[in-house]
Amino acid sequence: MAVTNRDMANAVRALSMDAVEAAKSGHVGLPLGMADAATVLFRKFLKFDPTQPDWPDRDRFILSAGHGSMLIYSLLHLTGYKSVSRDDIRNFRQLGANTPGHPENFVTKGVETTTGPLGQGIATAVGMAMAERHLNARFGDDLVDHKTYVIVGDGCLMEGVSQEAITLAGHMKLDRLIVLWDDNSVT
C-alpha cells in the first residue's frame, strides 16, 4: 500500500508530538499546523536528493520559524536523510543530538541554514534567492535552476529584518523565492 500525503503528514505530526513530549520542551504548533503543506512541498515540489544533501542545484528549504524544528527533522527522516535517525528524533533537544531545539546547518545535513532569531530565516532565504539568480545568470539553467522555499510564522513577520528582506525580494522581483506563511492569527 502506497503512503499517501495524509499518511506522511500524520507521521510528521506523530513524530513531532512524541519528540516534544519526550524532551519535555519544544514547540509542536507549527509542525501540527504545517504538516500537510510541508508534506506536499517535500513530496511534490521540492527538488532534492537525500543521498546527496549538498547537491549544488537542490531546492533550498528554510524553516524561518525555527522553533518548529521538529517539522524539518520529521520531514528529513521520512524522506530518507541519514542525518536524522529515529534515535535522533528520540533525543530531540538533547546535548549532542543532531536534532537541536532550533535547526542548525552545521549539525544536521539537510538543514540549509541555522534559524531561531525571528526574521533571520526569511532574510537568509532572500539572500539565497539572490545568489541563485546571480549564479543562474552566470552559468545558465543547465547548472543553476533551483528555487528557495521558506516557511515563516507570525513572529517572523513582526520583525523589522523580515520586512526589509521581503521588501528587497519584491523590489528585485525574486520569482524563485516561495514564502509559505503559518498564520497563527497573532498579527
Backbone as CSV, one residue per row, in Angstrom:
resi,resn,N_x,N_y,N_z,CA_x,CA_y,CA_z,C_x,C_y,C_z
1,MET,0.836,-1.175,0.000,0.000,0.000,0.000,0.884,1.243,0.000
2,ALA,0.598,2.144,-0.888,1.399,3.359,-1.025,1.104,4.331,0.118
3,VAL,2.131,5.025,0.533,1.989,6.045,1.568,1.392,7.290,0.922
4,THR,0.300,7.769,1.461,-0.350,8.965,0.933,0.231,10.211,1.593
5,ASN,-0.087,11.367,1.022,0.323,12.624,1.645,-0.259,12.732,3.056
6,ARG,-1.498,12.317,3.221,-2.134,12.372,4.542,-1.386,11.485,5.538
7,ASP,-1.001,10.274,5.091,-0.245,9.366,5.964,1.061,10.014,6.412
8,MET,1.772,10.601,5.460,3.065,11.201,5.792,2.875,12.418,6.697
9,ALA,1.885,13.254,6.409,1.627,14.419,7.265,1.279,13.972,8.683
10,ASN,0.505,12.916,8.800,0.176,12.404,10.132,1.405,11.825,10.826
11,ALA,2.308,11.227,10.061,3.571,10.741,10.637,4.408,11.914,11.140
12,VAL,4.436,13.011,10.383,5.141,14.225,10.826,4.554,14.693,12.152
13,ARG,3.242,14.728,12.234,2.579,15.166,13.469,2.920,14.242,14.644
14,ALA,2.843,12.943,14.403,3.111,11.978,15.475,4.555,12.064,15.952
15,LEU,5.498,12.096,15.020,6.910,12.211,15.403,7.151,13.495,16.188
16,SER,6.549,14.588,15.732,6.740,15.881,16.388,6.173,15.877,17.801
17,MET,4.957,15.375,17.949,4.343,15.330,19.288,5.145,14.442,20.231
18,ASP,5.541,13.274,19.748,6.300,12.350,20.596,7.640,12.946,21.019
19,ALA,8.331,13.599,20.083,9.646,14.164,20.391,9.547,15.305,21.393
20,VAL,8.598,16.197,21.186,8.428,17.325,22.105,8.012,16.824,23.490
21,GLU,7.137,15.850,23.527,6.706,15.279,24.814,7.877,14.610,25.528
22,ALA,8.666,13.834,24.802,9.809,13.142,25.412,10.842,14.132,25.933
23,ALA,11.049,15.222,25.203,12.027,16.233,25.610,11.497,17.120,26.734
24,LYS,10.193,17.097,26.942,9.538,17.995,27.902,9.844,19.449,27.568
25,SER,10.057,19.697,26.265,10.435,21.028,25.810,10.271,21.084,24.301
26,GLY,9.931,22.255,23.799,9.805,22.425,22.360,8.443,22.968,21.982
27,HIS,8.250,23.162,20.699,7.023,23.746,20.168,6.419,22.790,19.153
28,VAL,5.188,22.432,19.368,4.543,21.466,18.485,3.528,22.127,17.544
29,GLY,3.156,23.375,17.787,2.122,24.033,16.991,2.441,24.109,15.512
30,LEU,3.623,24.572,15.166,3.985,24.696,13.753,4.031,23.342,13.058
31,PRO,4.665,22.324,13.625,4.640,21.025,12.946,3.225,20.467,12.771
32,LEU,2.361,20.685,13.740,0.989,20.197,13.606,0.248,20.956,12.512
33,GLY,0.382,22.275,12.514,-0.357,23.103,11.569,0.165,23.085,10.149
34,MET,1.463,22.924,9.993,2.067,22.989,8.653,2.414,21.619,8.081
35,ALA,2.069,20.550,8.762,2.432,19.204,8.297,1.897,18.910,6.901
36,ASP,0.651,19.271,6.634,0.075,18.986,5.312,0.801,19.753,4.214
37,ALA,0.946,21.063,4.397,1.596,21.888,3.373,3.045,21.460,3.162
38,ALA,3.768,21.223,4.246,5.181,20.843,4.130,5.341,19.463,3.504
39,THR,4.435,18.549,3.814,4.494,17.215,3.209,4.313,17.297,1.704
40,VAL,3.314,18.035,1.258,3.098,18.185,-0.190,4.296,18.875,-0.826
41,LEU,4.843,19.876,-0.159,6.032,20.552,-0.684,7.175,19.562,-0.876
42,PHE,7.476,18.767,0.143,8.590,17.820,0.059,8.317,16.692,-0.930
43,ARG,7.092,16.248,-1.040,6.790,15.105,-1.906,6.547,15.489,-3.358
44,LYS,6.025,16.694,-3.613,5.593,17.036,-4.969,6.399,18.151,-5.635
45,PHE,7.016,19.014,-4.863,7.625,20.196,-5.451,9.128,20.321,-5.212
46,LEU,9.575,20.071,-4.014,10.973,20.291,-3.651,11.890,19.341,-4.410
47,LYS,12.902,19.906,-5.035,13.899,19.124,-5.788,15.096,18.897,-4.864
48,PHE,15.311,17.627,-4.464,16.404,17.303,-3.546,16.761,15.836,-3.697
49,ASP,17.906,15.465,-3.144,18.349,14.076,-3.140,18.923,13.791,-1.755
50,PRO,18.224,13.003,-0.932,18.711,12.762,0.429,20.063,12.065,0.483
51,THR,20.462,11.388,-0.602,21.777,10.741,-0.618,22.884,11.732,-0.961
52,GLN,22.506,12.916,-1.450,23.466,13.978,-1.771,22.945,15.304,-1.209
53,PRO,22.983,15.464,0.110,22.383,16.654,0.717,23.064,17.967,0.332
54,ASP,24.280,17.903,-0.196,24.983,19.119,-0.613,24.952,19.325,-2.123
55,TRP,24.106,18.601,-2.842,23.964,18.759,-4.288,23.747,20.242,-4.593
56,PRO,24.589,20.849,-5.406,24.523,22.296,-5.618,23.203,22.816,-6.190
57,ASP,22.514,22.031,-7.019,21.299,22.553,-7.652,20.017,22.086,-6.963
58,ARG,20.118,21.659,-5.705,18.913,21.289,-4.966,18.103,22.546,-4.654
59,ASP,16.807,22.380,-4.499,15.997,23.468,-3.976,16.361,23.667,-2.513
60,ARG,16.219,24.896,-2.068,16.505,25.216,-0.666,15.196,25.294,0.105
61,PHE,15.181,24.706,1.302,14.038,24.813,2.206,14.536,25.403,3.511
62,ILE,13.958,26.532,3.884,14.352,27.212,5.114,13.142,27.283,6.036
63,LEU,13.319,26.839,7.252,12.283,26.958,8.273,12.621,28.195,9.099
64,SER,12.112,29.348,8.652,12.426,30.592,9.341,11.901,30.560,10.770
65,ALA,10.739,29.974,10.948,10.166,29.813,12.284,10.832,28.600,12.939
66,GLY,12.109,28.769,13.282,12.950,27.656,13.716,12.499,26.949,14.976
67,HIS,11.657,27.603,15.780,11.159,26.942,16.992,10.323,25.709,16.650
68,GLY,9.830,25.626,15.424,9.065,24.458,14.984,9.945,23.409,14.337
69,SER,11.158,23.261,14.844,12.192,22.432,14.208,11.801,20.975,13.999
70,MET,10.896,20.451,14.800,10.501,19.053,14.588,9.832,18.856,13.236
71,LEU,9.307,19.906,12.638,8.751,19.788,11.287,9.837,19.354,10.315
72,ILE,10.955,20.057,10.310,12.014,19.721,9.352,12.698,18.409,9.725
73,TYR,12.903,18.154,11.013,13.545,16.890,11.386,12.684,15.696,10.970
74,SER,11.384,15.790,11.180,10.481,14.709,10.769,10.519,14.511,9.262
75,LEU,10.468,15.611,8.522,10.490,15.521,7.057,11.808,14.948,6.549
76,LEU,12.912,15.376,7.132,14.209,14.833,6.711,14.259,13.331,6.981
77,HIS,13.805,12.924,8.144,13.798,11.497,8.491,12.909,10.704,7.531
78,LEU,11.713,11.191,7.292,10.744,10.458,6.473,11.089,10.444,4.988
79,THR,11.908,11.396,4.541,12.291,11.419,3.120,13.650,10.779,2.868
80,GLY,14.249,10.182,3.893,15.435,9.370,3.669,16.777,9.986,3.983
81,TYR,16.807,11.148,4.605,18.088,11.729,5.002,18.674,10.904,6.140
82,LYS,19.919,10.495,5.996,20.588,9.695,7.025,20.964,10.536,8.246
83,SER,20.946,11.868,8.089,21.364,12.754,9.174,20.364,12.801,10.326
84,VAL,19.139,12.337,10.101,18.134,12.343,11.163,17.544,10.938,11.286
85,SER,18.060,10.208,12.262,17.586,8.842,12.507,16.427,8.866,13.511
86,ARG,15.840,7.732,13.690,14.774,7.605,14.698,15.334,7.928,16.085
87,ASP,16.578,7.499,16.352,17.205,7.816,17.639,17.430,9.317,17.796
88,ASP,17.793,9.995,16.707,17.966,11.451,16.778,16.651,12.124,17.166
89,ILE,15.561,11.644,16.599,14.253,12.205,16.941,13.916,11.911,18.403
90,ARG,14.238,10.726,18.864,14.011,10.389,20.283,14.837,11.286,21.209
91,ASN,15.977,11.755,20.706,16.870,12.601,21.505,16.724,14.082,21.180
92,PHE,15.589,14.478,20.660,15.306,15.872,20.324,15.636,16.794,21.495
93,ARG,16.370,17.854,21.189,16.765,18.896,22.144,17.733,18.415,23.222
94,GLN,18.388,17.286,23.004,19.359,16.780,23.974,20.769,17.138,23.505
95,LEU,21.634,17.399,24.429,23.008,17.771,24.129,23.671,16.723,23.244
96,GLY,24.251,17.159,22.139,24.965,16.272,21.232,24.108,15.619,20.165
97,ALA,22.798,15.790,20.227,21.913,15.180,19.223,21.946,15.983,17.924
98,ASN,21.610,15.325,16.826,21.505,16.001,15.523,20.209,16.783,15.400
99,THR,19.452,16.853,16.475,18.142,17.494,16.465,18.036,18.535,17.581
100,PRO,18.812,19.623,17.474,18.729,20.664,18.499,17.382,21.390,18.450
101,GLY,17.123,22.203,19.453,15.848,22.907,19.559,15.528,23.807,18.390
102,HIS,16.541,24.396,17.789,16.384,25.176,16.563,17.302,24.563,15.512
103,PRO,16.881,24.544,14.247,17.716,23.926,13.203,19.093,24.594,13.110
104,GLU,20.120,23.775,13.008,21.492,24.270,12.865,22.128,23.574,11.673
105,ASN,22.553,24.363,10.683,23.034,23.754,9.437,24.380,23.055,9.577
106,PHE,25.159,23.352,10.588,26.435,22.654,10.740,26.293,21.415,11.626
107,VAL,25.084,21.155,12.087,24.812,19.988,12.917,24.071,18.916,12.123
108,THR,23.101,19.333,11.309,22.188,18.396,10.652,22.203,18.587,9.143
109,LYS,22.663,17.584,8.402,22.613,17.630,6.936,21.158,17.713,6.499
110,GLY,20.902,18.583,5.537,19.542,18.808,5.066,18.963,20.103,5.607
111,VAL,19.558,20.621,6.671,19.177,21.931,7.188,20.035,22.957,6.457
112,GLU,19.396,23.844,5.719,20.120,24.791,4.865,20.778,25.929,5.629
113,THR,20.143,26.377,6.702,20.684,27.492,7.464,20.182,27.416,8.899
114,THR,20.983,27.904,9.806,20.590,27.971,11.205,19.521,29.048,11.362
115,THR,18.451,28.701,12.065,17.407,29.690,12.336,17.068,29.652,13.809
116,GLY,16.374,30.637,14.231,16.000,30.753,15.634,15.554,32.170,15.906
117,PRO,16.459,33.149,15.772,16.007,34.530,15.940,14.943,34.858,14.890
118,LEU,13.822,35.366,15.334,12.714,35.625,14.425,13.127,36.565,13.294
119,GLY,12.759,36.203,12.080,13.055,37.003,10.898,14.360,36.649,10.217
120,GLN,15.239,35.947,10.915,16.547,35.609,10.345,16.415,34.684,9.141
121,GLY,15.538,33.706,9.224,15.402,32.726,8.150,14.899,33.322,6.856
122,ILE,13.900,34.193,6.927,13.385,34.809,5.700,14.446,35.708,5.077
123,ALA,15.213,36.404,5.905,16.283,37.249,5.372,17.348,36.395,4.682
124,THR,17.705,35.283,5.280,18.673,34.375,4.667,18.114,33.790,3.376
125,ALA,16.834,33.446,3.371,16.198,32.901,2.167,16.243,33.903,1.020
126,VAL,16.027,35.169,1.322,16.125,36.204,0.286,17.549,36.239,-0.260
127,GLY,18.537,36.159,0.616,19.928,36.118,0.163,20.212,34.911,-0.712
128,MET,19.670,33.751,-0.351,19.855,32.544,-1.165,19.200,32.699,-2.533
129,ALA,18.026,33.299,-2.570,17.344,33.519,-3.851,18.128,34.505,-4.721
130,MET,18.728,35.507,-4.095,19.574,36.444,-4.848,20.796,35.721,-5.407
131,ALA,21.392,34.844,-4.612,22.556,34.077,-5.070,22.176,33.167,-6.229
132,GLU,21.015,32.517,-6.141,20.556,31.653,-7.235,20.412,32.460,-8.512
133,ARG,19.816,33.645,-8.414,19.631,34.480,-9.605,20.985,34.858,-10.210
134,HIS,21.922,35.255,-9.370,23.248,35.643,-9.856,23.945,34.465,-10.542
135,LEU,23.936,33.308,-9.894,24.606,32.130,-10.463,23.904,31.635,-11.723
136,ASN,22.580,31.733,-11.760,21.837,31.337,-12.950,22.185,32.242,-14.126
137,ALA,22.299,33.537,-13.878,22.656,34.475,-14.948,24.060,34.194,-15.466
138,ARG,24.922,33.747,-14.593,26.309,33.489,-14.987,26.493,32.130,-15.660
139,PHE,25.831,31.085,-15.133,26.089,29.724,-15.608,24.927,29.079,-16.362
140,GLY,23.745,29.661,-16.313,22.608,29.149,-17.066,21.803,28.084,-16.344
141,ASP,20.639,27.771,-16.941,19.694,26.823,-16.344,20.242,25.409,-16.224
142,ASP,21.165,25.024,-17.093,21.688,23.656,-17.036,22.430,23.378,-15.732
143,LEU,23.065,24.400,-15.175,23.832,24.220,-13.935,23.120,24.765,-12.700
144,VAL,22.375,25.846,-12.860,21.751,26.502,-11.709,20.283,26.775,-12.034
145,ASP,19.419,25.964,-11.459,17.989,26.105,-11.736,17.200,25.599,-10.534
146,HIS,17.351,26.261,-9.405,16.645,25.822,-8.203,15.824,26.957,-7.604
147,LYS,14.968,26.584,-6.687,14.101,27.535,-6.002,14.429,27.540,-4.512
148,THR,13.989,28.589,-3.854,14.144,28.710,-2.410,12.754,28.812,-1.792
149,TYR,12.451,27.867,-0.914,11.174,27.841,-0.203,11.439,28.177,1.255
150,VAL,10.547,28.952,1.852,10.719,29.322,3.253,9.358,29.330,3.950
151,ILE,9.324,28.761,5.145,8.129,28.849,5.989,8.393,29.902,7.055
152,VAL,7.482,30.876,7.118,7.562,31.934,8.122,6.332,31.855,9.017
153,GLY,6.495,32.324,10.230,5.382,32.421,11.161,5.059,33.876,11.436
154,ASP,4.011,34.096,12.200,3.625,35.459,12.551,4.770,36.210,13.228
155,GLY,5.467,35.523,14.133,6.574,36.165,14.840,7.666,36.633,13.898
156,CYS,7.964,35.817,12.889,8.970,36.210,11.888,8.563,37.510,11.208
157,LEU,7.285,37.587,10.836,6.809,38.729,10.061,6.668,39.998,10.892
158,MET,6.765,39.888,12.203,6.682,41.060,13.069,8.035,41.750,13.227
159,GLU,9.093,41.115,12.776,10.440,41.666,12.934,10.798,42.593,11.773
160,GLY,11.520,43.643,12.080,11.939,44.596,11.054,12.799,43.971,9.979
161,VAL,13.702,43.054,10.380,14.597,42.439,9.399,13.797,41.679,8.342
162,SER,12.701,41.050,8.743,11.898,40.314,7.760,11.197,41.277,6.815
163,GLN,10.706,42.384,7.330,10.037,43.359,6.469,11.013,43.960,5.458
164,GLU,12.231,44.236,5.903,13.243,44.754,4.983,13.596,43.718,3.923
165,ALA,13.737,42.463,4.338,14.075,41.392,3.394,12.955,41.176,2.380
166,ILE,11.711,41.166,2.849,10.572,40.972,1.950,10.468,42.128,0.962
167,THR,10.700,43.335,1.442,10.679,44.496,0.554,11.752,44.368,-0.517
168,LEU,12.943,43.951,-0.123,14.030,43.754,-1.086,13.666,42.675,-2.103
169,ALA,13.091,41.576,-1.640,12.701,40.487,-2.548,11.694,40.978,-3.579
170,GLY,10.724,41.767,-3.139,9.740,42.314,-4.071,10.363,43.289,-5.046
171,HIS,11.228,44.150,-4.531,11.902,45.125,-5.390,12.739,44.428,-6.463
172,MET,13.401,43.347,-6.087,14.254,42.615,-7.030,13.471,41.587,-7.851
173,LYS,12.178,41.458,-7.573,11.321,40.504,-8.291,11.904,39.086,-8.257
174,LEU,12.197,38.619,-7.063,12.782,37.287,-6.883,11.692,36.227,-7.040
175,ASP,11.443,35.845,-8.275,10.331,34.948,-8.578,10.636,33.477,-8.309
176,ARG,11.820,33.169,-7.825,12.150,31.786,-7.469,12.197,31.617,-5.938
177,LEU,11.690,32.624,-5.250,11.536,32.593,-3.796,10.056,32.378,-3.488
178,ILE,9.762,31.311,-2.774,8.380,30.977,-2.436,8.247,31.002,-0.918
179,VAL,7.348,31.842,-0.420,7.147,32.008,1.020,5.810,31.382,1.410
180,LEU,5.861,30.499,2.396,4.648,29.901,2.970,4.478,30.475,4.372
181,TRP,3.299,30.971,4.663,3.045,31.650,5.926,2.211,30.772,6.844
182,ASP,2.734,30.495,8.024,1.999,29.785,9.068,1.241,30.832,9.870
183,ASP,-0.029,31.015,9.555,-0.854,32.056,10.164,-1.392,31.588,11.512
184,ASN,-0.863,32.167,12.576,-1.327,31.856,13.928,-2.411,32.821,14.389
185,SER,-2.804,33.725,13.497,-3.783,34.771,13.824,-3.293,35.654,14.968
186,VAL,-1.980,35.871,15.005,-1.391,36.731,16.026,-1.213,38.142,15.484
187,THR,-0.828,38.254,14.222,-0.601,39.586,13.647,-1.767,40.008,12.799
